[in-house]
Amino acid sequence: MMSYGERPRLLVVANRLPVSSKKTGENSWSMEMSPGGKFNLLGGVTDQYDTKWVGWPGFDVYNEVEKTALSKSLAQMNCIPVFLNEVFDQYYNGYSNGIIWPILHHMGLPIECHHDENKTFQTQYDAYKKANRMFLDVVIENYEEGDTIWCQDYHLMFLPQYLKEYNNKIKVGWFLHSPFPSSEVYKTLPSRSELLRSVLRADLLGFHTYDFARHFVSTCTQILGVEGTDEGVVDQGRLTRVVVLPMGIDPDRFISTCKLPEVIQQMNELKEKFFGKKVILGVDRLDMIKGIPQKYLGFEKFLEENPDWRNKVVLVQIAVPTRDAVPEYQKVRDQVHGLVGRINGRFGSISSLPVHHMDCSVPSNYLCALYATADVLLVTSLRDGLNLVSHEFVACQESKKGVLILSEFAGAGQSLGAGAILVNPWNVTEVSSAIKEALTMPAEEREERHRVNFQYVITNSAEKWGGDFLSELNDAFAESEMKIRSTPHELPQRDMIQRYSQSNHRLIILGFCGTLTEPMNTQNEELDLKLNPKLKGTLKALCNDPKTTVVVLSRSGRNILDKVFGEYKIWLAAENGMLLRDPTGEWVTNMPENMNLDWVNGVKNVFKYFTDRTPRSFFEANETSLVWNHEYADVKFGKTQARDMLQHLWAGPISKASVDVVRGNHSVEVHAMSETKGAAIGRILGEMMHKISMTTPIDYVFCSGYLLEKDEDIYTFFESEIVPSKLSHETRSKSSSSNIMKNQISPNVLDLKKENYFSVAIGQTRSKARYVIDSSQDVVDLLHKLAIADTTTMANTVSDSELHQRLAMETRI
């Protein structure tokens, strides 16, 4: 347990430790931090935390004496080793990089090799889970109460779940440093659901770009059937927050390195070597996603079309070898070498070669000299998580102000795109044109582009990235803890009924579907939404009570609500408050005048297509929304159809529309961008004030429904401390939008004390409501008891059976 004044502890868990270890003798090692490692860049963040690094040391150690000696040496670097040994190959080369990595990079699932029964998808998957368990064991062994656990990348997708299963109060974050693909690609992964559900156990998930985060949330909604919101993913009332935080570098390290005497000398040597020529630089790993062949094809095209530039430009490519033993990587290497030979053979001479290709890594100081000397950095990634090479180049170009050509498929394209020339690396002609534009760019434009990118790089450093993520994680964890502590309590029914009978003006707000509707038998052919027959007399009694106002708030259209509630003196809010009806039956439109509904017909066609192909499904078309329901279809088939429907919608009629898409447990809804139920109730109250004369302030509110998480703000709307300002705002908005005279709200309109407000969720284990009940039948019973509460002054002493008998007598028609 952390005591006052101590730095909080942070355990950063990654596949590989950020150190290089070299054996210097029997049971002894020398250690140094790996230069340029991602987590070595966190700088000031790790100074604010007592940080420990957990990961594989980079080699196998089987001898227990050696393990102990190595662990002691690593402890001096704040590192804790995870010895994977025989599990490593199938976990890392097999499942992590042979299966998950291609999927994440849009390369598809590789073909399973059946020649070796010991290396199948299943054995690799088992090894992956076992390795994650081994990471868990080491974390638990070193965990102290209050520690923050930060899991890194796709190698550890099961670790959040394992940690929460061990102790649900552990603060867990997970960050993906790779792209996340579209759902069409990800869904081919055999273990797709298990991996998603596991990372969703974390308190916070981080991604480099908005596209990656959007793909993740969309994939969760389609595969798991959970709800996606602006904040993240909601499953069973629990929110996993999703944030977009592109990583950065330590710019000061690169800026200061460029000023070292050794680096200045290297820069001068490079300038002399390439005197009279423009230098285009490429720095990549030699693998399939970096697009080095496309880079060479674009450069070859440039030399073909611009003969004046031959012998005046050189392309220096650093291609760092990776996974040399893998056949696919060998093919890329051979292809690259072939292109280098062809280009140098076509356009080179004995004294001058247009391409200088190096299959090696270079020391960090020399790399900075290359960055600072180059006129252009050419990045042609086919798919990249971020690509920090582009950031490093910008940081080293303070003097020269070179041009960045950046692939639009690199994550950095969303952060450095304003100052870079963005290209499609598959378009060889476009790459060639970009090279010419960069080489001939006027100095003024070059300086302005560099200024924009340099400002971004120095502002959005790795330290800021780490600090922002940990700050977001603390907020997400605190919010989650608060929700757990504020789990709704069991409803005190006797107290609720007694306070109802003692109040002077009651407001009852009810949801419709799943709250007041008749339970349906899946064998019935009739699928119309109907009022629960047990409520007919009860609801009539409540609506006819002069001391009670009843509001039904629904996403359904007004035709359905009119059909169900036409005979009742009740307030109706259709399509989430877009349309309002007062007790006299008059409807008022609350839609914005400029609302675009061009998408409706396209969505209707998609819904009709899936309704025809999904037995016992149906859809409801309203003025500003459409809902497709598969509650009474075969469960598994209905969910599959819903997932496919979402793909059709996003690819077609709603691809550019301003709409909200809500995936329910048994439905898909598309509706015009609108406010939530909390905002809708404010408009309803404003309308009520203009339509009726309130001589008695509302002093009692009962609000209940089966709601989506995004609509649960209705439960907090009537909290005593926020009602006056919210209601005032809604009334001002209502007045201006409907040309009604602006009137100040009387302070006597609402006189609601905390003990007289009952917000009740149905069947939700986590909710913003104060109380929870098990089912809609409980709502029916509650409304029965409220309807006759005024007829007895002894409601708290009368048995439930007596209350039902009195209600039956008083509501008999």
mmCIF file of N, CA and C in Angstrom, residues 111-212:
data_model
loop_
_atom_site.group_PDB
_atom_site.id
_atom_site.type_symbol
_atom_site.label_atom_id
_atom_site.label_comp_id
_atom_site.label_asym_id
_atom_site.label_seq_id
_atom_site.Cartn_x
_atom_site.Cartn_y
_atom_site.Cartn_z
ATOM 1 N N ILE A 111 -2.672 -19.269 -44.388
ATOM 2 C CA ILE A 111 -3.133 -20.654 -44.548
ATOM 3 C C ILE A 111 -2.454 -21.520 -43.494
ATOM 4 N N GLU A 112 -3.264 -22.332 -42.814
ATOM 5 C CA GLU A 112 -2.713 -23.197 -41.772
ATOM 6 C C GLU A 112 -1.889 -24.327 -42.394
ATOM 7 N N CYS A 113 -0.708 -24.520 -41.829
ATOM 8 C CA CYS A 113 0.174 -25.582 -42.305
ATOM 9 C C CYS A 113 -0.179 -26.895 -41.593
ATOM 10 N N HIS A 114 -0.494 -27.920 -42.352
ATOM 11 C CA HIS A 114 -0.898 -29.204 -41.767
ATOM 12 C C HIS A 114 0.244 -30.222 -41.766
ATOM 13 N N HIS A 115 1.437 -29.778 -42.197
ATOM 14 C CA HIS A 115 2.567 -30.714 -42.247
ATOM 15 C C HIS A 115 3.145 -30.961 -40.860
ATOM 16 N N ASP A 116 2.955 -30.021 -39.948
ATOM 17 C CA ASP A 116 3.502 -30.166 -38.600
ATOM 18 C C ASP A 116 2.365 -30.061 -37.594
ATOM 19 N N GLU A 117 1.955 -31.189 -37.043
ATOM 20 C CA GLU A 117 0.833 -31.204 -36.105
ATOM 21 C C GLU A 117 1.142 -30.478 -34.803
ATOM 22 N N ASN A 118 2.414 -30.217 -34.568
ATOM 23 C CA ASN A 118 2.807 -29.516 -33.343
ATOM 24 C C ASN A 118 2.744 -27.998 -33.501
ATOM 25 N N LYS A 119 2.471 -27.532 -34.741
ATOM 26 C CA LYS A 119 2.389 -26.086 -34.974
ATOM 27 C C LYS A 119 1.133 -25.769 -35.772
ATOM 28 N N THR A 120 -0.006 -25.973 -35.176
ATOM 29 C CA THR A 120 -1.288 -25.646 -35.785
ATOM 30 C C THR A 120 -1.819 -24.351 -35.183
ATOM 31 N N PHE A 121 -2.920 -23.847 -35.735
ATOM 32 C CA PHE A 121 -3.548 -22.657 -35.150
ATOM 33 C C PHE A 121 -3.866 -22.904 -33.678
ATOM 34 N N GLN A 122 -4.350 -24.115 -33.362
ATOM 35 C CA GLN A 122 -4.768 -24.397 -31.997
ATOM 36 C C GLN A 122 -3.570 -24.460 -31.049
ATOM 37 N N THR A 123 -2.485 -25.117 -31.476
ATOM 38 C CA THR A 123 -1.315 -25.190 -30.589
ATOM 39 C C THR A 123 -0.694 -23.818 -30.377
ATOM 40 N N GLN A 124 -0.726 -22.988 -31.416
ATOM 41 C CA GLN A 124 -0.184 -21.630 -31.282
ATOM 42 C C GLN A 124 -1.076 -20.773 -30.390
ATOM 43 N N TYR A 125 -2.378 -20.969 -30.527
ATOM 44 C CA TYR A 125 -3.332 -20.257 -29.673
ATOM 45 C C TYR A 125 -3.158 -20.667 -28.211
ATOM 46 N N ASP A 126 -2.980 -21.952 -27.977
ATOM 47 C CA ASP A 126 -2.756 -22.441 -26.614
ATOM 48 C C ASP A 126 -1.468 -21.869 -26.040
ATOM 49 N N ALA A 127 -0.428 -21.795 -26.867
ATOM 50 C CA ALA A 127 0.845 -21.235 -26.404
ATOM 51 C C ALA A 127 0.702 -19.756 -26.089
ATOM 52 N N TYR A 128 -0.098 -19.055 -26.894
ATOM 53 C CA TYR A 128 -0.339 -17.622 -26.669
ATOM 54 C C TYR A 128 -1.020 -17.402 -25.316
ATOM 55 N N LYS A 129 -2.041 -18.190 -25.038
ATOM 56 C CA LYS A 129 -2.734 -18.068 -23.758
ATOM 57 C C LYS A 129 -1.815 -18.444 -22.598
ATOM 58 N N LYS A 130 -1.007 -19.489 -22.804
ATOM 59 C CA LYS A 130 -0.087 -19.914 -21.744
ATOM 60 C C LYS A 130 0.943 -18.828 -21.462
ATOM 61 N N ALA A 131 1.462 -18.208 -22.528
ATOM 62 C CA ALA A 131 2.437 -17.130 -22.340
ATOM 63 C C ALA A 131 1.806 -15.959 -21.590
ATOM 64 N N ASN A 132 0.560 -15.619 -21.924
ATOM 65 C CA ASN A 132 -0.125 -14.545 -21.208
ATOM 66 C C ASN A 132 -0.305 -14.899 -19.736
ATOM 67 N N ARG A 133 -0.540 -16.186 -19.444
ATOM 68 C CA ARG A 133 -0.630 -16.641 -18.053
ATOM 69 C C ARG A 133 0.715 -16.492 -17.348
ATOM 70 N N MET A 134 1.800 -16.728 -18.079
ATOM 71 C CA MET A 134 3.131 -16.598 -17.493
ATOM 72 C C MET A 134 3.440 -15.133 -17.180
ATOM 73 N N PHE A 135 3.007 -14.234 -18.051
ATOM 74 C CA PHE A 135 3.139 -12.804 -17.760
ATOM 75 C C PHE A 135 2.328 -12.453 -16.511
ATOM 76 N N LEU A 136 1.105 -13.023 -16.427
ATOM 77 C CA LEU A 136 0.249 -12.774 -15.271
ATOM 78 C C LEU A 136 0.938 -13.195 -13.979
ATOM 79 N N ASP A 137 1.526 -14.373 -13.985
ATOM 80 C CA ASP A 137 2.162 -14.889 -12.771
ATOM 81 C C ASP A 137 3.259 -13.948 -12.287
ATOM 82 N N VAL A 138 4.042 -13.415 -13.223
ATOM 83 C CA VAL A 138 5.130 -12.510 -12.840
ATOM 84 C C VAL A 138 4.565 -11.186 -12.323
ATOM 85 N N VAL A 139 3.507 -10.690 -12.973
ATOM 86 C CA VAL A 139 2.895 -9.436 -12.517
ATOM 87 C C VAL A 139 2.339 -9.609 -11.103
ATOM 88 N N ILE A 140 1.611 -10.698 -10.871
ATOM 89 C CA ILE A 140 1.021 -10.941 -9.551
ATOM 90 C C ILE A 140 2.106 -11.045 -8.485
ATOM 91 N N GLU A 141 3.194 -11.697 -8.831
ATOM 92 C CA GLU A 141 4.295 -11.881 -7.878
ATOM 93 C C GLU A 141 4.884 -10.543 -7.445
ATOM 94 N N ASN A 142 4.810 -9.544 -8.334
ATOM 95 C CA ASN A 142 5.416 -8.243 -8.044
ATOM 96 C C ASN A 142 4.389 -7.145 -7.779
ATOM 97 N N TYR A 143 3.099 -7.504 -7.823
ATOM 98 C CA TYR A 143 2.040 -6.501 -7.650
ATOM 99 C C TYR A 143 1.896 -6.092 -6.188
ATOM 100 N N GLU A 144 1.679 -4.795 -5.994
ATOM 101 C CA GLU A 144 1.335 -4.263 -4.686
ATOM 102 C C GLU A 144 0.027 -3.495 -4.824
ATOM 103 N N GLU A 145 -0.776 -3.507 -3.782
ATOM 104 C CA GLU A 145 -2.080 -2.841 -3.836
ATOM 105 C C GLU A 145 -1.920 -1.379 -4.248
ATOM 106 N N GLY A 146 -2.711 -0.973 -5.216
ATOM 107 C CA GLY A 146 -2.655 0.407 -5.695
ATOM 108 C C GLY A 146 -1.815 0.583 -6.939
ATOM 109 N N ASP A 147 -1.106 -0.473 -7.385
ATOM 110 C CA ASP A 147 -0.287 -0.379 -8.594
ATOM 111 C C ASP A 147 -1.159 -0.172 -9.832
ATOM 112 N N THR A 148 -0.595 0.522 -10.819
ATOM 113 C CA THR A 148 -1.216 0.645 -12.132
ATOM 114 C C THR A 148 -0.518 -0.329 -13.080
ATOM 115 N N ILE A 149 -1.303 -1.101 -13.829
ATOM 116 C CA ILE A 149 -0.748 -2.058 -14.791
ATOM 117 C C ILE A 149 -1.045 -1.550 -16.199
ATOM 118 N N TRP A 150 0.019 -1.341 -16.987
ATOM 119 C CA TRP A 150 -0.148 -0.849 -18.354
ATOM 120 C C TRP A 150 0.332 -1.931 -19.318
ATOM 121 N N CYS A 151 -0.604 -2.617 -19.970
ATOM 122 C CA CYS A 151 -0.297 -3.701 -20.907
ATOM 123 C C CYS A 151 -0.089 -3.124 -22.312
ATOM 124 N N GLN A 152 0.898 -3.675 -23.019
ATOM 125 C CA GLN A 152 1.266 -3.121 -24.314
ATOM 126 C C GLN A 152 1.070 -4.115 -25.450
ATOM 127 N N ASP A 153 0.301 -3.723 -26.439
ATOM 128 C CA ASP A 153 0.274 -4.316 -27.767
ATOM 129 C C ASP A 153 -0.408 -5.686 -27.843
ATOM 130 N N TYR A 154 -0.445 -6.193 -29.081
ATOM 131 C CA TYR A 154 -1.241 -7.371 -29.416
ATOM 132 C C TYR A 154 -0.669 -8.667 -28.849
ATOM 133 N N HIS A 155 0.548 -8.636 -28.322
ATOM 134 C CA HIS A 155 1.119 -9.843 -27.724
ATOM 135 C C HIS A 155 0.420 -10.217 -26.420
ATOM 136 N N LEU A 156 -0.291 -9.260 -25.823
ATOM 137 C CA LEU A 156 -0.835 -9.459 -24.476
ATOM 138 C C LEU A 156 -2.335 -9.160 -24.417
ATOM 139 N N MET A 157 -3.088 -9.694 -25.354
ATOM 140 C CA MET A 157 -4.514 -9.382 -25.413
ATOM 141 C C MET A 157 -5.331 -10.132 -24.358
ATOM 142 N N PHE A 158 -4.792 -11.212 -23.808
ATOM 143 C CA PHE A 158 -5.511 -11.935 -22.752
ATOM 144 C C PHE A 158 -5.165 -11.416 -21.359
ATOM 145 N N LEU A 159 -4.113 -10.640 -21.239
ATOM 146 C CA LEU A 159 -3.658 -10.231 -19.917
ATOM 147 C C LEU A 159 -4.676 -9.370 -19.157
ATOM 148 N N PRO A 160 -5.388 -8.403 -19.789
ATOM 149 C CA PRO A 160 -6.392 -7.636 -19.029
ATOM 150 C C PRO A 160 -7.435 -8.520 -18.359
ATOM 151 N N GLN A 161 -7.931 -9.526 -19.072
ATOM 152 C CA GLN A 161 -8.931 -10.419 -18.490
ATOM 153 C C GLN A 161 -8.334 -11.207 -17.331
ATOM 154 N N TYR A 162 -7.131 -11.745 -17.509
ATOM 155 C CA TYR A 162 -6.504 -12.530 -16.448
ATOM 156 C C TYR A 162 -6.273 -11.686 -15.203
ATOM 157 N N LEU A 163 -5.878 -10.436 -15.386
ATOM 158 C CA LEU A 163 -5.634 -9.550 -14.246
ATOM 159 C C LEU A 163 -6.923 -9.251 -13.485
ATOM 160 N N LYS A 164 -8.000 -8.965 -14.221
ATOM 161 C CA LYS A 164 -9.271 -8.645 -13.573
ATOM 162 C C LYS A 164 -9.885 -9.867 -12.901
ATOM 163 N N GLU A 165 -9.642 -11.053 -13.475
ATOM 164 C CA GLU A 165 -10.126 -12.267 -12.825
ATOM 165 C C GLU A 165 -9.381 -12.502 -11.516
ATOM 166 N N TYR A 166 -8.114 -12.158 -11.493
ATOM 167 C CA TYR A 166 -7.337 -12.302 -10.260
ATOM 168 C C TYR A 166 -7.788 -11.294 -9.210
ATOM 169 N N ASN A 167 -7.979 -10.039 -9.624
ATOM 170 C CA ASN A 167 -8.400 -8.985 -8.695
ATOM 171 C C ASN A 167 -9.076 -7.885 -9.502
ATOM 172 N N ASN A 168 -10.379 -7.786 -9.394
ATOM 173 C CA ASN A 168 -11.137 -6.828 -10.200
ATOM 174 C C ASN A 168 -10.825 -5.380 -9.858
ATOM 175 N N LYS A 169 -10.141 -5.153 -8.738
ATOM 176 C CA LYS A 169 -9.814 -3.780 -8.325
ATOM 177 C C LYS A 169 -8.463 -3.313 -8.841
ATOM 178 N N ILE A 170 -7.771 -4.148 -9.630
ATOM 179 C CA ILE A 170 -6.511 -3.725 -10.234
ATOM 180 C C ILE A 170 -6.808 -2.726 -11.358
ATOM 181 N N LYS A 171 -6.042 -1.657 -11.400
ATOM 182 C CA LYS A 171 -6.199 -0.642 -12.446
ATOM 183 C C LYS A 171 -5.419 -1.096 -13.680
ATOM 184 N N VAL A 172 -6.143 -1.347 -14.795
ATOM 185 C CA VAL A 172 -5.527 -1.957 -15.981
ATOM 186 C C VAL A 172 -5.786 -1.103 -17.221
ATOM 187 N N GLY A 173 -4.715 -0.788 -17.936
ATOM 188 C CA GLY A 173 -4.821 -0.132 -19.239
ATOM 189 C C GLY A 173 -4.159 -0.993 -20.297
ATOM 190 N N TRP A 174 -4.589 -0.840 -21.548
ATOM 191 C CA TRP A 174 -4.007 -1.614 -22.667
ATOM 192 C C TRP A 174 -3.899 -0.691 -23.857
ATOM 193 N N PHE A 175 -2.732 -0.717 -24.518
ATOM 194 C CA PHE A 175 -2.528 0.147 -25.687
ATOM 195 C C PHE A 175 -2.085 -0.704 -26.869
ATOM 196 N N LEU A 176 -2.695 -0.450 -28.036
ATOM 197 C CA LEU A 176 -2.336 -1.169 -29.254
ATOM 198 C C LEU A 176 -1.434 -0.286 -30.111
ATOM 199 N N HIS A 177 -0.224 -0.756 -30.395
ATOM 200 C CA HIS A 177 0.731 0.018 -31.192
ATOM 201 C C HIS A 177 0.641 -0.315 -32.679
ATOM 202 N N SER A 178 -0.230 -1.230 -33.026
ATOM 203 C CA SER A 178 -0.443 -1.610 -34.420
ATOM 204 C C SER A 178 -1.774 -1.043 -34.899
ATOM 205 N N PRO A 179 -2.046 -1.132 -36.193
ATOM 206 C CA PRO A 179 -3.389 -0.762 -36.661
ATOM 207 C C PRO A 179 -4.414 -1.738 -36.118
ATOM 208 N N PHE A 180 -5.681 -1.330 -36.134
ATOM 209 C CA PHE A 180 -6.767 -2.283 -35.906
ATOM 210 C C PHE A 180 -7.594 -2.296 -37.189
ATOM 211 N N PRO A 181 -7.857 -3.488 -37.745
ATOM 212 C CA PRO A 181 -8.468 -3.566 -39.072
ATOM 213 C C PRO A 181 -9.976 -3.371 -39.034
ATOM 214 N N SER A 182 -10.560 -3.293 -40.208
ATOM 215 C CA SER A 182 -12.013 -3.257 -40.310
ATOM 216 C C SER A 182 -12.573 -4.605 -39.874
ATOM 217 N N SER A 183 -13.841 -4.617 -39.532
ATOM 218 C CA SER A 183 -14.459 -5.830 -39.004
ATOM 219 C C SER A 183 -14.442 -6.976 -40.014
ATOM 220 N N GLU A 184 -14.510 -6.662 -41.316
ATOM 221 C CA GLU A 184 -14.525 -7.710 -42.326
ATOM 222 C C GLU A 184 -13.242 -8.536 -42.281
ATOM 223 N N VAL A 185 -12.129 -7.875 -41.961
ATOM 224 C CA VAL A 185 -10.846 -8.578 -41.871
ATOM 225 C C VAL A 185 -10.724 -9.273 -40.525
ATOM 226 N N TYR A 186 -11.034 -8.557 -39.444
ATOM 227 C CA TYR A 186 -10.838 -9.120 -38.107
ATOM 228 C C TYR A 186 -11.715 -10.349 -37.869
ATOM 229 N N LYS A 187 -12.922 -10.353 -38.427
ATOM 230 C CA LYS A 187 -13.863 -11.434 -38.121
ATOM 231 C C LYS A 187 -13.398 -12.784 -38.660
ATOM 232 N N THR A 188 -12.369 -12.827 -39.526
ATOM 233 C CA THR A 188 -11.840 -14.104 -40.002
ATOM 234 C C THR A 188 -10.999 -14.799 -38.937
ATOM 235 N N LEU A 189 -10.602 -14.091 -37.886
ATOM 236 C CA LEU A 189 -9.771 -14.667 -36.827
ATOM 237 C C LEU A 189 -10.580 -15.687 -36.036
ATOM 238 N N PRO A 190 -10.107 -16.927 -35.921
ATOM 239 C CA PRO A 190 -10.903 -17.953 -35.219
ATOM 240 C C PRO A 190 -11.225 -17.593 -33.772
ATOM 241 N N SER A 191 -10.313 -16.934 -33.085
ATOM 242 C CA SER A 191 -10.524 -16.606 -31.665
ATOM 243 C C SER A 191 -10.984 -15.165 -31.479
ATOM 244 N N ARG A 192 -11.719 -14.662 -32.460
ATOM 245 C CA ARG A 192 -12.061 -13.235 -32.504
ATOM 246 C C ARG A 192 -12.803 -12.756 -31.249
ATOM 247 N N SER A 193 -13.815 -13.502 -30.807
ATOM 248 C CA SER A 193 -14.635 -13.052 -29.679
ATOM 249 C C SER A 193 -13.865 -13.083 -28.376
ATOM 250 N N GLU A 194 -13.084 -14.143 -28.158
ATOM 251 C CA GLU A 194 -12.351 -14.277 -26.904
ATOM 252 C C GLU A 194 -11.355 -13.137 -26.715
ATOM 253 N N LEU A 195 -10.650 -12.772 -27.787
ATOM 254 C CA LEU A 195 -9.660 -11.706 -27.681
ATOM 255 C C LEU A 195 -10.330 -10.360 -27.407
ATOM 256 N N LEU A 196 -11.440 -10.092 -28.075
ATOM 257 C CA LEU A 196 -12.145 -8.829 -27.855
ATOM 258 C C LEU A 196 -12.665 -8.726 -26.424
ATOM 259 N N ARG A 197 -13.312 -9.786 -25.961
ATOM 260 C CA ARG A 197 -13.871 -9.753 -24.605
ATOM 261 C C ARG A 197 -12.775 -9.594 -23.559
ATOM 262 N N SER A 198 -11.609 -10.140 -23.847
ATOM 263 C CA SER A 198 -10.519 -10.042 -22.881
ATOM 264 C C SER A 198 -10.005 -8.610 -22.758
ATOM 265 N N VAL A 199 -9.726 -7.956 -23.877
ATOM 266 C CA VAL A 199 -9.204 -6.584 -23.779
ATOM 267 C C VAL A 199 -10.267 -5.637 -23.240
ATOM 268 N N LEU A 200 -11.546 -5.970 -23.459
ATOM 269 C CA LEU A 200 -12.615 -5.122 -22.933
ATOM 270 C C LEU A 200 -12.699 -5.153 -21.408
ATOM 271 N N ARG A 201 -11.996 -6.072 -20.770
ATOM 272 C CA ARG A 201 -11.959 -6.085 -19.315
ATOM 273 C C ARG A 201 -11.073 -4.976 -18.755
ATOM 274 N N ALA A 202 -10.215 -4.398 -19.598
ATOM 275 C CA ALA A 202 -9.369 -3.291 -19.149
ATOM 276 C C ALA A 202 -10.230 -2.076 -18.836
ATOM 277 N N ASP A 203 -9.689 -1.161 -18.049
ATOM 278 C CA ASP A 203 -10.413 0.074 -17.731
ATOM 279 C C ASP A 203 -10.292 1.091 -18.861
ATOM 280 N N LEU A 204 -9.192 1.027 -19.617
ATOM 281 C CA LEU A 204 -8.970 1.986 -20.704
ATOM 282 C C LEU A 204 -8.219 1.296 -21.834
ATOM 283 N N LEU A 205 -8.665 1.537 -23.069
ATOM 284 C CA LEU A 205 -8.007 1.023 -24.262
ATOM 285 C C LEU A 205 -7.528 2.204 -25.097
ATOM 286 N N GLY A 206 -6.288 2.130 -25.584
ATOM 287 C CA GLY A 206 -5.728 3.241 -26.354
ATOM 288 C C GLY A 206 -5.335 2.818 -27.759
ATOM 289 N N PHE A 207 -5.549 3.739 -28.722
ATOM 290 C CA PHE A 207 -5.196 3.512 -30.123
ATOM 291 C C PHE A 207 -4.504 4.768 -30.671
ATOM 292 N N HIS A 208 -3.702 4.574 -31.721
ATOM 293 C CA HIS A 208 -2.954 5.694 -32.288
ATOM 294 C C HIS A 208 -3.834 6.665 -33.073
ATOM 295 N N THR A 209 -4.825 6.149 -33.784
ATOM 296 C CA THR A 209 -5.623 7.007 -34.660
ATOM 297 C C THR A 209 -7.113 6.768 -34.446
ATOM 298 N N TYR A 210 -7.895 7.735 -34.915
ATOM 299 C CA TYR A 210 -9.352 7.632 -34.821
ATOM 300 C C TYR A 210 -9.858 6.437 -35.631
ATOM 301 N N ASP A 211 -9.258 6.193 -36.806
ATOM 302 C CA ASP A 211 -9.696 5.067 -37.634
ATOM 303 C C ASP A 211 -9.545 3.742 -36.896
ATOM 304 N N PHE A 212 -8.394 3.553 -36.223
ATOM 305 C CA PHE A 212 -8.165 2.295 -35.511
ATOM 306 C C PHE A 212 -9.194 2.128 -34.391
#
